[in-house]
XYZ file of C-alpha atoms in Angstrom:
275
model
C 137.204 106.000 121.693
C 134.196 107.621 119.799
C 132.090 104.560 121.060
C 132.399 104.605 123.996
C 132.364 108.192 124.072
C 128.974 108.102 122.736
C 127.858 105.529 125.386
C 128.926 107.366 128.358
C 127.091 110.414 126.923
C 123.639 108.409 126.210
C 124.537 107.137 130.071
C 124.299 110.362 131.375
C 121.401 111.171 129.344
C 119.122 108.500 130.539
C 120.210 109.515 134.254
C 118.421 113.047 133.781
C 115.779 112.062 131.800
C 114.757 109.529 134.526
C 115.521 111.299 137.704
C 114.747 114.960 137.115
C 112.211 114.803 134.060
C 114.359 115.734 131.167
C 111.917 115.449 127.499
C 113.116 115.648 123.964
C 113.257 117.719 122.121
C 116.167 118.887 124.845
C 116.682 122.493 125.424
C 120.378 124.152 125.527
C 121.415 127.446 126.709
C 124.349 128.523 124.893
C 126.105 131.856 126.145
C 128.520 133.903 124.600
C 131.610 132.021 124.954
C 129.959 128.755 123.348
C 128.352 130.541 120.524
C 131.575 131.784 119.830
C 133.447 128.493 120.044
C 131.125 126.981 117.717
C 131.782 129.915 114.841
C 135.855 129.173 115.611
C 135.522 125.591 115.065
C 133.257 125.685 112.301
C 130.798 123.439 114.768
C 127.386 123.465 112.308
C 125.085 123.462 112.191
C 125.544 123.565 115.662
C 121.331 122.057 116.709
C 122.899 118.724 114.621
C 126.182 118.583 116.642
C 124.411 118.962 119.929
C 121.327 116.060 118.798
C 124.394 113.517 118.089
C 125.762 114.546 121.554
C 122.926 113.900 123.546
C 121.288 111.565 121.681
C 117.948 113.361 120.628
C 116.574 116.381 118.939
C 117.593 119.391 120.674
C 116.623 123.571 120.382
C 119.121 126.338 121.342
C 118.335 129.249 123.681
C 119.812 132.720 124.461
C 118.699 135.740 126.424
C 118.435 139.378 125.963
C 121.018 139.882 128.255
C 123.587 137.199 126.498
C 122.799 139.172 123.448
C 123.865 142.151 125.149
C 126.967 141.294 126.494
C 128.530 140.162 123.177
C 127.224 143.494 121.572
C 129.351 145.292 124.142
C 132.353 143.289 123.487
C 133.155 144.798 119.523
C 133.635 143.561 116.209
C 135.427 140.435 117.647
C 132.066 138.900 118.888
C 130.241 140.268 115.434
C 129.351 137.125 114.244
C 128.327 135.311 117.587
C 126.111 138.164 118.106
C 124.781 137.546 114.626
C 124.263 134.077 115.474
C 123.050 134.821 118.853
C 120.040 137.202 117.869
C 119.038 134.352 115.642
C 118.027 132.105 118.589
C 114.932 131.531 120.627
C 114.988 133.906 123.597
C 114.839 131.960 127.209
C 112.356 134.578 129.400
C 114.669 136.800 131.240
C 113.315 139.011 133.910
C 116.619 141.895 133.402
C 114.712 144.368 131.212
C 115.508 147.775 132.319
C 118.718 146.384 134.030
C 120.528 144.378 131.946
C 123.260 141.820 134.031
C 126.192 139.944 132.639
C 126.031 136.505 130.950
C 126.320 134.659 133.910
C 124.502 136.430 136.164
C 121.160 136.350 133.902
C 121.905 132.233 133.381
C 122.266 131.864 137.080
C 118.875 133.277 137.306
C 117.471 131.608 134.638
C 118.516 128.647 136.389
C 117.598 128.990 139.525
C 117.984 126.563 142.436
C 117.014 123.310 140.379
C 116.237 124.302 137.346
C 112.713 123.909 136.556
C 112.630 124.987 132.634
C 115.254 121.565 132.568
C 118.077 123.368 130.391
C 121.209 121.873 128.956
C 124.001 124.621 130.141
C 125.874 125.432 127.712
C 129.398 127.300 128.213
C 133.053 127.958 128.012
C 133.290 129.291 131.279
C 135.411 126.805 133.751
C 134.407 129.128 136.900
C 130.582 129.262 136.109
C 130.748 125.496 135.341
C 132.314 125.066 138.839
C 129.622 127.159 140.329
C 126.525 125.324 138.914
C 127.725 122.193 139.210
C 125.774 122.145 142.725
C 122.867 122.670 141.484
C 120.375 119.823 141.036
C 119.467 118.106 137.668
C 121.886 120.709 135.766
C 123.632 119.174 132.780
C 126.650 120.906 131.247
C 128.049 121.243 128.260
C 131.217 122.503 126.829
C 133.434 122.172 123.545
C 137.113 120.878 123.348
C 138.421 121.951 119.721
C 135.765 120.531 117.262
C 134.388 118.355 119.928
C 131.616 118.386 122.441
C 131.536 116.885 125.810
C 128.299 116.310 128.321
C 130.017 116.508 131.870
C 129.252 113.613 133.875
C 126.850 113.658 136.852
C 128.718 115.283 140.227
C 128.560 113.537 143.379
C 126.003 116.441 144.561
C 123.638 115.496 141.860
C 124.335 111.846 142.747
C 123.473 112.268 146.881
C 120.608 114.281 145.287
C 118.720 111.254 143.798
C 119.912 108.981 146.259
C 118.481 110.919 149.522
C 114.818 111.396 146.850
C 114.354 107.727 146.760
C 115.401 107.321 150.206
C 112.058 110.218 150.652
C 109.809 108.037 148.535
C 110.564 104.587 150.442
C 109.270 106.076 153.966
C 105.753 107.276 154.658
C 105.503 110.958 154.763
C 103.885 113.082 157.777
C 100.406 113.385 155.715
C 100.262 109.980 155.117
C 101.402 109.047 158.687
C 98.209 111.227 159.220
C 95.799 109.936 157.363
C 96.531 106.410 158.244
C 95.990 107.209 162.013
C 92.386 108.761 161.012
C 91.141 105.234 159.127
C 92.877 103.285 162.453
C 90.794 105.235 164.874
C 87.359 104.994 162.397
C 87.634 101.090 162.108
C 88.093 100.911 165.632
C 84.775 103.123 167.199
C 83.200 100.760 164.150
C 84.268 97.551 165.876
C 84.788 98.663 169.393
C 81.313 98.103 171.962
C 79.919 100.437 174.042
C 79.252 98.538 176.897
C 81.178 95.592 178.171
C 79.091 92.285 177.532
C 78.048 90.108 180.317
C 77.077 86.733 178.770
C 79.361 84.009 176.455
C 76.624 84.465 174.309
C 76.897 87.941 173.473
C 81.048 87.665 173.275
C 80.473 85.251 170.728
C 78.163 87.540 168.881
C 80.092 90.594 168.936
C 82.903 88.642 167.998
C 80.942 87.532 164.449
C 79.760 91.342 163.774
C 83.377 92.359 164.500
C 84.704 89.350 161.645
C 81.729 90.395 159.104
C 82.899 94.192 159.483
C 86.164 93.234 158.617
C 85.445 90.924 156.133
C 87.055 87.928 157.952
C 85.366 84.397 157.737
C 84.555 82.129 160.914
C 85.689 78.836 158.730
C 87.784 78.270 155.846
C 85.585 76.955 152.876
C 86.628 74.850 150.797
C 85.053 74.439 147.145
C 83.918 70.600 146.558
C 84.214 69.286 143.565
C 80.992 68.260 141.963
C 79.860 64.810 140.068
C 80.546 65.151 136.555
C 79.410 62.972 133.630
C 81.946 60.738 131.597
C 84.286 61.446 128.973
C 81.875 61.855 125.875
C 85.317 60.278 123.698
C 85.841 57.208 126.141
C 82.107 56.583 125.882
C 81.308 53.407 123.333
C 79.003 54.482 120.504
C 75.571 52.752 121.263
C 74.907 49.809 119.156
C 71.875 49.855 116.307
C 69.118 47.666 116.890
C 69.012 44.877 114.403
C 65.801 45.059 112.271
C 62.771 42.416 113.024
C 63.020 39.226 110.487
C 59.782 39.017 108.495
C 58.029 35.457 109.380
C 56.579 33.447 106.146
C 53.069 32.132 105.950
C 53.912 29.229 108.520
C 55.528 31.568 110.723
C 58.712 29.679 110.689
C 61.245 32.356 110.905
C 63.851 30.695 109.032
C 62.087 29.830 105.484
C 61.538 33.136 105.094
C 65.071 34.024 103.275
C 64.592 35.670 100.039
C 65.795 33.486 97.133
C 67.886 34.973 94.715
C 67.217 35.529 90.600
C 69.875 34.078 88.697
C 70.094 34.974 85.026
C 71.134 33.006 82.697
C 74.176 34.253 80.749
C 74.128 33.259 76.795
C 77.582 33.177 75.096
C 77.312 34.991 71.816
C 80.190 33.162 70.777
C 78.908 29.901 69.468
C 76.394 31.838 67.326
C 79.048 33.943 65.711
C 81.325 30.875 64.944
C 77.993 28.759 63.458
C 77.049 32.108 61.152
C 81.139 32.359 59.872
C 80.903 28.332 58.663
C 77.473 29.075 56.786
């Protein structure tokens, strides 16, 4: 169950990093009600536990206001507002106004979130709520667990109706197309009707050399080539002239060769041993 736990996770992972942009290292905003989950269930260090989740290194976030609203619950929340002030601070816009947890996420949000956050919470209602929104993520804990929510239809129809976009051509496009037909054509259009064959046929060549059309297909011959230099016999060497003798006979004129005569040391050795 773990495995394939961990697959559906790195599933859901790859689907926001490719269709809305998501980069490592991911960024999480926890709220109260996580922060305090993860102290309960002894979740930590809680950046590790959310990198094996998602698959990558991560970085936690709170906000001023967060902070806030677990000062204002009492010693209960002590430690998660410990824990809390510790974090990173997302850029919150509530400074001399300070709005609930939810309120300041929903804001930090936005419409489709464009800081790409990792929600974070233990809030079923607010989870409900931003699950409309666009290339969201959330996140919530079950015991000592984590879970990444799967991908709503919403966010599904999202992507689907984006590449649907991308496939058609768009108005300024559609625009600018129209612009380059109507400049080709005053190029190649004439100003006055011709009268003659001749001049049809000669408008008709400027009109195929502005479009960079050719009257006849050409065809590349292929040219004489020499032989094989490998299949090629090796030239033969000239034999060298025969020297003629004094009678110029041709024939007589073979060298003779000088024998030498071999003695035997043997029979000298044998008639010195009988003396």
């Amino acid at each position: 169950m773990r495995v394939k736990k961990q697959k559906r996770h790195r599933k859901t992972v790859r689907f926001y990093t490719a269709c809305f942009g998501f980069r490592e290292p991911f960024k999480v905003l926890c709220d109260g009600t996580f922060i305090h989950h993860l102290l309960i269930h002894q979740l930590l260090p809680a950046d590790q536990f959310l990198s094996n989740l998602l698959g990558g290194p991560t970085k936690l976030f709170a906000s001023h206001c967060i902070v806030a609203e677990l000062k204002s619950l009492g010693d209960t929340y002590s430690d998660a507002l410990r824990a809390a002030r510790e974090l990173p601070m997302a850029r919150c816009e509530h400074v001399g106004h300070r709005k609930s947890g939810s309120g300041c996420i929903q804001d930090i949000i936005g419409e489709n979130n464009s800081e790409h956050f990792f929600l974070a919470t233990q809030d079923v209602e607010l989870r409900t709520e931003l699950r409309e929104i666009p290339g969201l993520p959330l996140i919530y804990g079950l015991r000592n667990a984590l879970f990444l929510e799967p991908p709503s239809t919403s966010n599904r129809q999202y992507v689907k109706s984006n590449e649907e976009e991308r496939l058609h051509v768009t108005e300024l496009e559609c625009k600018m197309l129209n612009k380059q037909s109507r400049r080709n054509l005053s190029v190649i259009q004439p100003a006055e009707e011709p009268s003659d064959v001749s001049e049809v046929l000669k408008q008709d060549k400027t009109k195929k050399a502005l479009l960079g059309v050719a009257d006849k297909v050409r065809f590349k011959r292929n040219k004489a080539k020499g032989p094989n230099p490998l299949s090629v016999k090796k030239k033969s060497r000239a034999c060298p002239p025969v020297p003629q003798n004094q009678g110029g006979e041709a024939g007589e004129a073979v060298k003779k060769r000088n024998r030498k005569r071999k003695r035997s040391h043997k029979k000298s050795n044998a008639g010195e041993s009988n003396s």
